[in-house]
Tab-separated table of N, CA and C in Angstrom:
chain	number	residue	atom	x	y	z
A	1	MET	N	7.193	8.484	-3.532
A	1	MET	CA	6.251	8.614	-2.464
A	1	MET	C	6.272	10.094	-1.983
A	2	ARG	N	5.130	10.589	-1.712
A	2	ARG	CA	5.044	11.955	-1.204
A	2	ARG	C	5.467	11.960	0.249
A	3	ARG	N	6.328	12.886	0.593
A	3	ARG	CA	6.774	12.972	1.987
A	3	ARG	C	5.757	13.590	2.887
A	4	VAL	N	5.710	13.067	4.080
A	4	VAL	CA	4.829	13.675	5.105
A	4	VAL	C	5.651	14.709	5.800
A	5	SER	N	5.013	15.487	6.655
A	5	SER	CA	5.657	16.643	7.277
A	5	SER	C	6.836	16.325	8.205
A	6	THR	N	6.858	15.129	8.772
A	6	THR	CA	7.881	14.818	9.737
A	6	THR	C	8.292	13.344	9.630
A	7	PRO	N	9.576	13.057	9.786
A	7	PRO	CA	10.019	11.673	9.656
A	7	PRO	C	9.661	10.764	10.831
A	8	VAL	N	8.880	11.284	11.785
A	8	VAL	CA	8.479	10.436	12.926
A	8	VAL	C	7.105	9.859	12.703
A	9	SER	N	6.534	10.071	11.552
A	9	SER	CA	5.195	9.555	11.227
A	9	SER	C	5.112	8.060	11.316
A	10	HIS	N	3.962	7.519	11.682
A	10	HIS	CA	3.716	6.127	11.783
A	10	HIS	C	3.247	5.668	10.396
A	11	VAL	N	4.049	4.807	9.753
A	11	VAL	CA	3.808	4.391	8.385
A	11	VAL	C	3.439	2.901	8.395
A	12	ALA	N	2.379	2.553	7.692
A	12	ALA	CA	2.009	1.150	7.499
A	12	ALA	C	2.232	0.840	6.013
A	13	VAL	N	3.045	-0.162	5.742
A	13	VAL	CA	3.338	-0.606	4.390
A	13	VAL	C	2.600	-1.918	4.186
A	14	LEU	N	1.581	-1.893	3.396
A	14	LEU	CA	0.754	-3.115	3.094
A	14	LEU	C	1.311	-3.823	1.929
A	15	GLY	N	1.515	-5.166	2.074
A	15	GLY	CA	2.154	-5.935	1.009
A	15	GLY	C	3.650	-5.661	0.991
A	16	ALA	N	4.242	-5.507	2.154
A	16	ALA	CA	5.622	-5.050	2.306
A	16	ALA	C	6.659	-6.067	1.944
A	17	GLY	N	6.308	-7.325	1.943
A	17	GLY	CA	7.304	-8.365	1.789
A	17	GLY	C	8.183	-8.283	0.558
A	18	ALA	N	7.646	-7.867	-0.534
A	18	ALA	CA	8.403	-7.841	-1.779
A	18	ALA	C	8.810	-6.402	-2.145
A	19	SER	N	8.714	-5.471	-1.232
A	19	SER	CA	8.959	-4.069	-1.569
A	19	SER	C	10.250	-3.532	-1.001
A	20	ILE	N	10.868	-2.619	-1.740
A	20	ILE	CA	12.060	-1.976	-1.191
A	20	ILE	C	11.685	-0.711	-0.471
A	21	LEU	N	10.374	-0.403	-0.417
A	21	LEU	CA	9.948	0.827	0.222
A	21	LEU	C	10.381	0.913	1.678
A	22	VAL	N	10.347	-0.192	2.409
A	22	VAL	CA	10.691	-0.186	3.816
A	22	VAL	C	12.150	0.271	4.007
A	23	THR	N	13.050	-0.231	3.225
A	23	THR	CA	14.455	0.199	3.335
A	23	THR	C	14.608	1.671	2.932
A	24	ASP	N	13.836	2.096	1.941
A	24	ASP	CA	13.874	3.518	1.541
A	24	ASP	C	13.339	4.433	2.676
A	25	LEU	N	12.288	4.007	3.365
A	25	LEU	CA	11.750	4.755	4.480
A	25	LEU	C	12.748	4.890	5.618
A	26	ILE	N	13.407	3.787	5.922
A	26	ILE	CA	14.459	3.819	6.981
A	26	ILE	C	15.600	4.799	6.564
A	27	ALA	N	16.005	4.721	5.325
A	27	ALA	CA	17.061	5.586	4.859
A	27	ALA	C	16.668	7.078	4.914
A	28	ALA	N	15.345	7.336	4.788
A	28	ALA	CA	14.825	8.681	4.819
A	28	ALA	C	14.609	9.160	6.270
A	29	GLY	N	14.834	8.296	7.259
A	29	GLY	CA	14.744	8.698	8.637
A	29	GLY	C	13.480	8.266	9.370
A	30	TYR	N	12.567	7.530	8.728
A	30	TYR	CA	11.356	7.077	9.401
A	30	TYR	C	11.723	5.982	10.406
A	31	ARG	N	11.087	6.014	11.575
A	31	ARG	CA	11.474	5.084	12.653
A	31	ARG	C	10.252	4.383	13.246
A	32	SER	N	9.081	4.646	12.739
A	32	SER	CA	7.830	3.993	13.181
A	32	SER	C	7.169	3.381	11.936
A	33	ILE	N	7.562	2.140	11.646
A	33	ILE	CA	7.114	1.502	10.404
A	33	ILE	C	6.568	0.112	10.753
A	34	GLU	N	5.394	-0.180	10.194
A	34	GLU	CA	4.829	-1.496	10.314
A	34	GLU	C	4.745	-2.093	8.907
A	35	ALA	N	5.394	-3.226	8.714
A	35	ALA	CA	5.414	-3.953	7.472
A	35	ALA	C	4.360	-5.054	7.569
A	36	ILE	N	3.312	-4.991	6.778
A	36	ILE	CA	2.204	-5.937	6.834
A	36	ILE	C	2.204	-6.790	5.565
A	37	ASP	N	2.123	-8.061	5.700
A	37	ASP	CA	2.017	-8.955	4.570
A	37	ASP	C	1.282	-10.221	4.984
A	38	ILE	N	0.630	-10.875	4.043
A	38	ILE	CA	-0.043	-12.098	4.333
A	38	ILE	C	0.922	-13.261	4.318
A	39	SER	N	2.124	-13.067	3.812
A	39	SER	CA	3.106	-14.144	3.671
A	39	SER	C	4.207	-14.020	4.760
A	40	SER	N	4.298	-14.997	5.596
A	40	SER	CA	5.339	-14.994	6.600
A	40	SER	C	6.711	-15.180	5.941
A	41	ALA	N	6.779	-15.926	4.813
A	41	ALA	CA	8.064	-16.095	4.135
A	41	ALA	C	8.547	-14.738	3.574
A	42	ALA	N	7.621	-13.972	2.982
A	42	ALA	CA	8.017	-12.692	2.439
A	42	ALA	C	8.539	-11.741	3.536
A	43	LEU	N	7.887	-11.755	4.674
A	43	LEU	CA	8.337	-10.928	5.809
A	43	LEU	C	9.639	-11.394	6.367
A	44	ALA	N	9.899	-12.691	6.422
A	44	ALA	CA	11.176	-13.204	6.850
A	44	ALA	C	12.285	-12.756	5.921
A	45	ARG	N	12.045	-12.764	4.611
A	45	ARG	CA	13.044	-12.247	3.654
A	45	ARG	C	13.294	-10.792	3.883
A	46	LEU	N	12.209	-10.022	4.099
A	46	LEU	CA	12.378	-8.589	4.381
A	46	LEU	C	13.219	-8.348	5.626
A	47	ALA	N	12.878	-9.057	6.706
A	47	ALA	CA	13.625	-8.910	7.987
A	47	ALA	C	15.127	-9.249	7.743
A	48	ALA	N	15.410	-10.274	6.953
A	48	ALA	CA	16.786	-10.652	6.674
A	48	ALA	C	17.490	-9.559	5.907
A	49	GLU	N	16.783	-8.956	4.942
A	49	GLU	CA	17.341	-7.886	4.113
A	49	GLU	C	17.639	-6.647	4.951
A	50	LEU	N	16.821	-6.404	5.976
A	50	LEU	CA	16.938	-5.237	6.781
A	50	LEU	C	18.172	-5.356	7.720
A	51	GLY	N	18.588	-6.538	8.046
A	51	GLY	CA	19.747	-6.705	8.939
A	51	GLY	C	19.532	-6.025	10.267
A	52	ASP	N	20.472	-5.165	10.708
A	52	ASP	CA	20.346	-4.481	11.979
A	52	ASP	C	19.144	-3.571	12.047
A	53	ASP	N	18.678	-3.082	10.923
A	53	ASP	CA	17.516	-2.172	10.919
A	53	ASP	C	16.185	-2.891	11.136
A	54	ALA	N	16.229	-4.214	11.224
A	54	ALA	CA	14.989	-5.015	11.418
A	54	ALA	C	14.278	-4.609	12.738
A	55	GLU	N	15.080	-4.154	13.718
A	55	GLU	CA	14.416	-3.771	14.989
A	55	GLU	C	13.601	-2.512	14.871
A	56	ILE	N	13.781	-1.721	13.859
A	56	ILE	CA	13.004	-0.551	13.620
A	56	ILE	C	11.637	-0.864	13.073
A	57	VAL	N	11.507	-1.959	12.416
A	57	VAL	CA	10.247	-2.294	11.684
A	57	VAL	C	9.508	-3.410	12.415
A	58	ALA	N	8.215	-3.216	12.610
A	58	ALA	CA	7.330	-4.232	13.132
A	58	ALA	C	6.822	-5.041	11.980
A	59	CYS	N	7.329	-6.213	11.714
A	59	CYS	CA	6.847	-7.088	10.633
A	59	CYS	C	5.713	-7.948	11.163
A	60	ARG	N	4.563	-7.858	10.483
A	60	ARG	CA	3.371	-8.581	10.991
A	60	ARG	C	2.667	-9.297	9.866
A	61	VAL	N	2.402	-10.576	10.059
A	61	VAL	CA	1.547	-11.337	9.131
A	61	VAL	C	0.106	-10.973	9.475
A	62	ALA	N	-0.594	-10.460	8.470
A	62	ALA	CA	-1.977	-10.031	8.715
A	62	ALA	C	-2.681	-9.846	7.390
A	63	ASP	N	-4.017	-9.875	7.474
A	63	ASP	CA	-4.885	-9.683	6.324
A	63	ASP	C	-5.235	-8.183	6.267
A	64	VAL	N	-5.087	-7.552	5.139
A	64	VAL	CA	-5.306	-6.120	5.018
A	64	VAL	C	-6.726	-5.718	5.321
A	65	ARG	N	-7.638	-6.638	5.242
A	65	ARG	CA	-9.069	-6.356	5.488
A	65	ARG	C	-9.361	-6.242	6.975
A	66	THR	N	-8.452	-6.819	7.809
A	66	THR	CA	-8.754	-6.890	9.238
A	66	THR	C	-7.621	-6.497	10.148
A	67	VAL	N	-6.460	-6.170	9.605
A	67	VAL	CA	-5.303	-5.817	10.414
A	67	VAL	C	-5.665	-4.629	11.342
A	68	ALA	N	-5.247	-4.762	12.594
A	68	ALA	CA	-5.468	-3.686	13.598
A	68	ALA	C	-4.132	-3.061	13.991
A	69	PHE	N	-4.149	-1.788	14.285
A	69	PHE	CA	-2.935	-1.119	14.693
A	69	PHE	C	-3.129	-0.570	16.072
A	70	GLU	N	-2.039	-0.539	16.883
A	70	GLU	CA	-2.135	-0.029	18.240
A	70	GLU	C	-2.233	1.469	18.318
A	71	ARG	N	-1.764	2.160	17.283
A	71	ARG	CA	-1.849	3.600	17.227
A	71	ARG	C	-2.259	4.024	15.828
A	72	PRO	N	-2.782	5.239	15.729
A	72	PRO	CA	-3.234	5.704	14.409
A	72	PRO	C	-2.093	5.712	13.379
A	73	VAL	N	-2.470	5.396	12.183
A	73	VAL	CA	-1.538	5.401	11.066
A	73	VAL	C	-1.551	6.764	10.395
A	74	ASP	N	-0.339	7.340	10.178
A	74	ASP	CA	-0.259	8.586	9.479
A	74	ASP	C	-0.184	8.430	7.958
A	75	VAL	N	0.491	7.338	7.529
A	75	VAL	CA	0.574	7.033	6.115
A	75	VAL	C	0.349	5.555	5.914
A	76	TRP	N	-0.641	5.241	5.077
A	76	TRP	CA	-0.987	3.849	4.722
A	76	TRP	C	-0.534	3.722	3.270
A	77	HIS	N	0.428	2.850	2.993
A	77	HIS	CA	0.922	2.708	1.639
A	77	HIS	C	0.669	1.285	1.132
A	78	ASP	N	-0.007	1.161	0.027
A	78	ASP	CA	-0.321	-0.132	-0.612
A	78	ASP	C	0.059	-0.031	-2.076
A	79	ARG	N	1.069	-0.835	-2.399
A	79	ARG	CA	1.406	-0.989	-3.822
A	79	ARG	C	1.127	-2.408	-4.156
A	80	ALA	N	0.031	-2.626	-4.879
A	80	ALA	CA	-0.265	-3.945	-5.486
A	80	ALA	C	-0.846	-4.958	-4.530
A	81	VAL	N	-1.622	-4.527	-3.551
A	81	VAL	CA	-2.391	-5.433	-2.722
A	81	VAL	C	-3.890	-5.351	-3.062
A	82	PHE	N	-4.367	-4.122	-3.087
A	82	PHE	CA	-5.812	-3.898	-3.282
A	82	PHE	C	-6.321	-4.600	-4.532
A	83	HIS	N	-5.528	-4.651	-5.596
A	83	HIS	CA	-6.087	-5.248	-6.822
A	83	HIS	C	-6.307	-6.779	-6.708
A	84	PHE	N	-5.729	-7.428	-5.653
A	84	PHE	CA	-6.060	-8.824	-5.434
A	84	PHE	C	-7.391	-9.080	-4.796
A	85	LEU	N	-8.025	-8.001	-4.293
A	85	LEU	CA	-9.358	-8.111	-3.728
A	85	LEU	C	-10.369	-7.899	-4.862
A	86	THR	N	-10.917	-9.018	-5.334
A	86	THR	CA	-11.777	-8.955	-6.517
A	86	THR	C	-13.259	-8.833	-6.199
A	87	SER	N	-13.617	-9.022	-4.956
A	87	SER	CA	-15.078	-8.927	-4.604
A	87	SER	C	-15.330	-7.557	-4.043
A	88	VAL	N	-16.529	-7.049	-4.271
A	88	VAL	CA	-16.917	-5.744	-3.729
A	88	VAL	C	-16.868	-5.794	-2.208
A	89	GLY	N	-17.299	-6.946	-1.612
A	89	GLY	CA	-17.288	-7.062	-0.165
A	89	GLY	C	-15.898	-6.965	0.432
A	90	ASP	N	-14.913	-7.652	-0.203
A	90	ASP	CA	-13.516	-7.554	0.264
A	90	ASP	C	-12.965	-6.171	0.110
A	91	GLN	N	-13.286	-5.523	-0.989
A	91	GLN	CA	-12.808	-4.159	-1.194
A	91	GLN	C	-13.440	-3.197	-0.169
A	92	ALA	N	-14.703	-3.408	0.156
A	92	ALA	CA	-15.373	-2.543	1.135
A	92	ALA	C	-14.734	-2.791	2.520
A	93	ALA	N	-14.423	-4.028	2.852
A	93	ALA	CA	-13.809	-4.366	4.158
A	93	ALA	C	-12.437	-3.698	4.264
A	94	TYR	N	-11.678	-3.745	3.158
A	94	TYR	CA	-10.356	-3.080	3.164
A	94	TYR	C	-10.534	-1.574	3.375
A	95	ALA	N	-11.452	-0.971	2.630
A	95	ALA	CA	-11.635	0.491	2.763
A	95	ALA	C	-12.072	0.877	4.154
A	96	ALA	N	-12.989	0.086	4.734
A	96	ALA	CA	-13.470	0.369	6.089
A	96	ALA	C	-12.310	0.191	7.111
A	97	ASN	N	-11.452	-0.778	6.936
A	97	ASN	CA	-10.325	-0.968	7.818
A	97	ASN	C	-9.296	0.175	7.692
A	98	ALA	N	-9.058	0.592	6.470
A	98	ALA	CA	-8.153	1.715	6.270
A	98	ALA	C	-8.731	2.993	6.934
A	99	SER	N	-10.036	3.145	6.829
A	99	SER	CA	-10.673	4.305	7.457
A	99	SER	C	-10.541	4.301	8.934
A	100	MET	N	-10.586	3.147	9.568
A	100	MET	CA	-10.425	3.075	11.029
A	100	MET	C	-8.975	3.249	11.439
A	101	ALA	N	-8.054	2.792	10.608
A	101	ALA	CA	-6.606	2.830	10.970
A	101	ALA	C	-5.939	4.186	10.728
A	102	VAL	N	-6.302	4.844	9.657
A	102	VAL	CA	-5.657	6.114	9.291
A	102	VAL	C	-6.268	7.247	10.059
A	103	ARG	N	-5.423	8.057	10.676
A	103	ARG	CA	-5.918	9.217	11.498
A	103	ARG	C	-6.540	10.266	10.558
A	104	ALA	N	-7.367	11.081	11.107
A	104	ALA	CA	-7.938	12.231	10.358
A	104	ALA	C	-6.778	13.072	9.896
A	105	GLY	N	-6.740	13.442	8.648
A	105	GLY	CA	-5.639	14.161	8.059
A	105	GLY	C	-4.506	13.279	7.563
A	106	GLY	N	-4.591	11.971	7.863
A	106	GLY	CA	-3.589	11.040	7.428
A	106	GLY	C	-3.760	10.711	5.906
A	107	VAL	N	-2.743	10.045	5.396
A	107	VAL	CA	-2.696	9.829	3.963
A	107	VAL	C	-2.780	8.342	3.661
A	108	LEU	N	-3.524	8.028	2.584
A	108	LEU	CA	-3.603	6.691	2.018
A	108	LEU	C	-3.053	6.749	0.603
A	109	ILE	N	-2.051	6.002	0.376
A	109	ILE	CA	-1.422	5.938	-0.967
A	109	ILE	C	-1.641	4.534	-1.498
A	110	ILE	N	-2.190	4.468	-2.727
A	110	ILE	CA	-2.495	3.151	-3.277
A	110	ILE	C	-2.058	3.092	-4.750
A	111	ALA	N	-1.526	1.950	-5.128
A	111	ALA	CA	-1.187	1.690	-6.524
A	111	ALA	C	-1.804	0.316	-6.873
A	112	THR	N	-2.549	0.287	-7.936
A	112	THR	CA	-3.258	-0.927	-8.328
A	112	THR	C	-3.265	-0.969	-9.840
A	113	PHE	N	-3.523	-2.138	-10.382
A	113	PHE	CA	-3.591	-2.243	-11.828
A	113	PHE	C	-4.600	-1.301	-12.424
A	114	ALA	N	-4.212	-0.607	-13.485
A	114	ALA	CA	-5.076	0.309	-14.230
A	114	ALA	C	-6.142	-0.453	-15.011
A	115	PRO	N	-7.153	0.278	-15.501
A	115	PRO	CA	-8.157	-0.408	-16.332
A	115	PRO	C	-7.609	-1.184	-17.535
A	116	ASP	N	-6.503	-0.743	-18.078
A	116	ASP	CA	-5.873	-1.518	-19.192
A	116	ASP	C	-4.664	-2.274	-18.717
A	117	GLY	N	-4.557	-2.549	-17.418
A	117	GLY	CA	-3.495	-3.352	-16.861
A	117	GLY	C	-3.803	-4.819	-16.997
A	118	PRO	N	-2.954	-5.667	-16.429
A	118	PRO	CA	-3.143	-7.144	-16.523
A	118	PRO	C	-4.453	-7.584	-15.872
A	119	GLU	N	-4.985	-8.652	-16.348
A	119	GLU	CA	-6.198	-9.252	-15.799
A	119	GLU	C	-5.877	-10.302	-14.754
A	120	GLN	N	-4.615	-10.729	-14.675
A	120	GLN	CA	-4.129	-11.669	-13.689
A	120	GLN	C	-2.742	-11.285	-13.226
A	121	CYS	N	-2.399	-11.708	-12.012
A	121	CYS	CA	-1.072	-11.555	-11.482
A	121	CYS	C	-0.714	-12.771	-10.643
A	122	SER	N	0.421	-13.316	-10.875
A	122	SER	CA	0.876	-14.555	-10.205
A	122	SER	C	-0.178	-15.632	-10.312
A	123	GLY	N	-0.865	-15.709	-11.472
A	123	GLY	CA	-1.885	-16.722	-11.713
A	123	GLY	C	-3.207	-16.453	-11.061
A	124	LEU	N	-3.384	-15.320	-10.389
A	124	LEU	CA	-4.594	-14.997	-9.721
A	124	LEU	C	-5.351	-13.885	-10.447
A	125	PRO	N	-6.680	-13.910	-10.416
A	125	PRO	CA	-7.447	-12.839	-11.028
A	125	PRO	C	-7.267	-11.559	-10.199
A	126	VAL	N	-7.334	-10.434	-10.850
A	126	VAL	CA	-7.227	-9.177	-10.176
A	126	VAL	C	-8.363	-8.224	-10.613
A	127	ALA	N	-8.603	-7.224	-9.792
A	127	ALA	CA	-9.524	-6.167	-10.088
A	127	ALA	C	-8.699	-4.958	-10.597
A	128	ARG	N	-9.083	-4.405	-11.696
A	128	ARG	CA	-8.359	-3.234	-12.223
A	128	ARG	C	-9.124	-1.977	-11.880
A	129	HIS	N	-8.408	-0.862	-11.615
A	129	HIS	CA	-9.086	0.341	-11.129
A	129	HIS	C	-8.569	1.562	-11.859
A	130	SER	N	-9.488	2.520	-11.971
A	130	SER	CA	-9.205	3.883	-12.387
A	130	SER	C	-9.211	4.741	-11.139
A	131	ALA	N	-8.788	5.990	-11.299
A	131	ALA	CA	-8.909	6.933	-10.157
A	131	ALA	C	-10.353	7.055	-9.703
A	132	ALA	N	-11.313	7.035	-10.641
A	132	ALA	CA	-12.703	7.146	-10.279
A	132	ALA	C	-13.191	5.936	-9.503
A	133	SER	N	-12.745	4.718	-9.867
A	133	SER	CA	-13.241	3.567	-9.129
A	133	SER	C	-12.588	3.503	-7.764
A	134	LEU	N	-11.338	3.981	-7.654
A	134	LEU	CA	-10.715	4.065	-6.305
A	134	LEU	C	-11.418	5.092	-5.437
A	135	GLN	N	-11.796	6.248	-6.019
A	135	GLN	CA	-12.561	7.247	-5.290
A	135	GLN	C	-13.884	6.652	-4.828
A	136	ALA	N	-14.541	5.866	-5.666
A	136	ALA	CA	-15.802	5.244	-5.246
A	136	ALA	C	-15.596	4.310	-4.077
A	137	ALA	N	-14.450	3.600	-4.126
A	137	ALA	CA	-14.182	2.620	-3.020
A	137	ALA	C	-13.819	3.282	-1.707
A	138	PHE	N	-13.079	4.387	-1.780
A	138	PHE	CA	-12.511	5.018	-0.561
A	138	PHE	C	-13.159	6.378	-0.232
A	139	GLY	N	-13.989	6.939	-1.086
A	139	GLY	CA	-14.517	8.262	-0.921
A	139	GLY	C	-15.393	8.526	0.290
A	140	ALA	N	-15.897	7.478	0.898
A	140	ALA	CA	-16.728	7.732	2.098
A	140	ALA	C	-15.899	8.307	3.215
A	141	ALA	N	-14.589	7.968	3.254
A	141	ALA	CA	-13.737	8.457	4.350
A	141	ALA	C	-12.552	9.283	3.907
A	142	PHE	N	-12.240	9.205	2.580
A	142	PHE	CA	-11.013	9.845	2.050
A	142	PHE	C	-11.332	10.747	0.890
A	143	ASP	N	-10.536	11.782	0.782
A	143	ASP	CA	-10.637	12.702	-0.387
A	143	ASP	C	-9.467	12.439	-1.301
A	144	LEU	N	-9.742	12.186	-2.559
A	144	LEU	CA	-8.674	11.993	-3.575
A	144	LEU	C	-7.985	13.323	-3.833
A	145	THR	N	-6.696	13.339	-3.644
A	145	THR	CA	-5.957	14.600	-3.855
A	145	THR	C	-5.021	14.539	-5.057
A	146	GLU	N	-4.713	13.339	-5.495
A	146	GLU	CA	-3.775	13.201	-6.634
A	146	GLU	C	-3.940	11.830	-7.215
A	147	SER	N	-3.843	11.715	-8.559
A	147	SER	CA	-3.851	10.406	-9.185
A	147	SER	C	-3.150	10.500	-10.523
A	148	PHE	N	-2.610	9.396	-10.987
A	148	PHE	CA	-1.950	9.298	-12.263
A	148	PHE	C	-1.801	7.842	-12.653
A	149	GLU	N	-1.600	7.608	-13.895
A	149	GLU	CA	-1.292	6.241	-14.365
A	149	GLU	C	0.118	6.213	-14.865
A	150	ARG	N	0.768	5.049	-14.648
A	150	ARG	CA	2.203	4.902	-15.019
A	150	ARG	C	2.438	3.453	-15.371
A	151	ASP	N	3.331	3.250	-16.328
A	151	ASP	CA	3.755	1.915	-16.650
A	151	ASP	C	4.836	1.436	-15.674
A	152	HIS	N	4.716	0.158	-15.321
A	152	HIS	CA	5.701	-0.474	-14.432
A	152	HIS	C	6.343	-1.612	-15.219
A	153	ARG	N	7.641	-1.616	-15.260
A	153	ARG	CA	8.402	-2.685	-15.968
A	153	ARG	C	8.754	-3.696	-14.909
A	154	THR	N	8.305	-4.926	-15.113
A	154	THR	CA	8.623	-5.994	-14.163
A	154	THR	C	10.103	-6.477	-14.307
A	155	PRO	N	10.593	-7.200	-13.331
A	155	PRO	CA	11.972	-7.741	-13.457
A	155	PRO	C	12.098	-8.654	-14.654
A	156	TRP	N	10.988	-9.158	-15.195
A	156	TRP	CA	11.010	-10.059	-16.313
A	156	TRP	C	10.838	-9.334	-17.666
A	157	GLY	N	10.745	-7.991	-17.566
A	157	GLY	CA	10.711	-7.170	-18.789
A	157	GLY	C	9.364	-6.853	-19.345
A	158	SER	N	8.292	-7.367	-18.739
A	158	SER	CA	6.961	-6.991	-19.218
A	158	SER	C	6.529	-5.652	-18.640
A	159	VAL	N	5.566	-5.005	-19.282
A	159	VAL	CA	5.067	-3.709	-18.813
A	159	VAL	C	3.675	-3.896	-18.296
A	160	GLN	N	3.422	-3.348	-17.128
A	160	GLN	CA	2.106	-3.370	-16.494
A	160	GLN	C	1.648	-1.945	-16.218
A	161	ARG	N	0.451	-1.595	-16.558
A	161	ARG	CA	-0.073	-0.273	-16.330
A	161	ARG	C	-0.704	-0.202	-14.939
A	162	PHE	N	-0.323	0.784	-14.143
A	162	PHE	CA	-0.846	1.001	-12.806
A	162	PHE	C	-1.567	2.315	-12.682
A	163	THR	N	-2.575	2.382	-11.835
A	163	THR	CA	-3.183	3.601	-11.362
A	163	THR	C	-2.622	3.871	-9.978
A	164	HIS	N	-2.135	5.089	-9.785
A	164	HIS	CA	-1.637	5.525	-8.452
A	164	HIS	C	-2.569	6.597	-7.958
A	165	ALA	N	-2.922	6.535	-6.638
A	165	ALA	CA	-3.789	7.538	-6.051
A	165	ALA	C	-3.341	7.904	-4.640
A	166	VAL	N	-3.504	9.150	-4.334
A	166	VAL	CA	-3.218	9.664	-2.965
A	166	VAL	C	-4.508	10.269	-2.410
A	167	PHE	N	-4.858	9.804	-1.227
A	167	PHE	CA	-6.079	10.271	-0.509
A	167	PHE	C	-5.681	10.840	0.803
A	168	VAL	N	-6.515	11.736	1.322
A	168	VAL	CA	-6.383	12.271	2.665
A	168	VAL	C	-7.659	11.939	3.423
A	169	HIS	N	-7.466	11.407	4.610
A	169	HIS	CA	-8.642	11.049	5.438
A	169	HIS	C	-9.318	12.317	5.945
A	170	HIS	N	-10.596	12.409	5.774
A	170	HIS	CA	-11.345	13.617	6.256
A	170	HIS	C	-12.070	13.355	7.529
């Protein structure tokens, strides 16, 4: 993850329940973190894993298309949520919500299945994206500053190709 200029930034981690990112952010000194997931069970596991650090993190069950924040988000991080939104309308709702939540100059980081990535995940259909298709989805409010594709090895040993993109809100 690209570091922001100060560890007091407000970070939103979308799809946080199954991610170690939250613990890594705490270890790096971040103290304003919101962990968003649609699964209460996943957030409960995250809170249990955090132990005493759970008080630092606001764990919230919410839909990424409509989640609201009390203060502007400096960094919006989504690894593997956006690709579950397979309709153009859902993708547009997500992009509009991110645009409202992330402050001007704030960063949106997204990782989603690449064009040659899996067509399904956890038995559900997914939308696969290139840097260009992500720019098309987010470009009305965000400038693409960096992108790359990378293979991800799952705990079960399979390889999944991901597109990673970093945007700055203009």
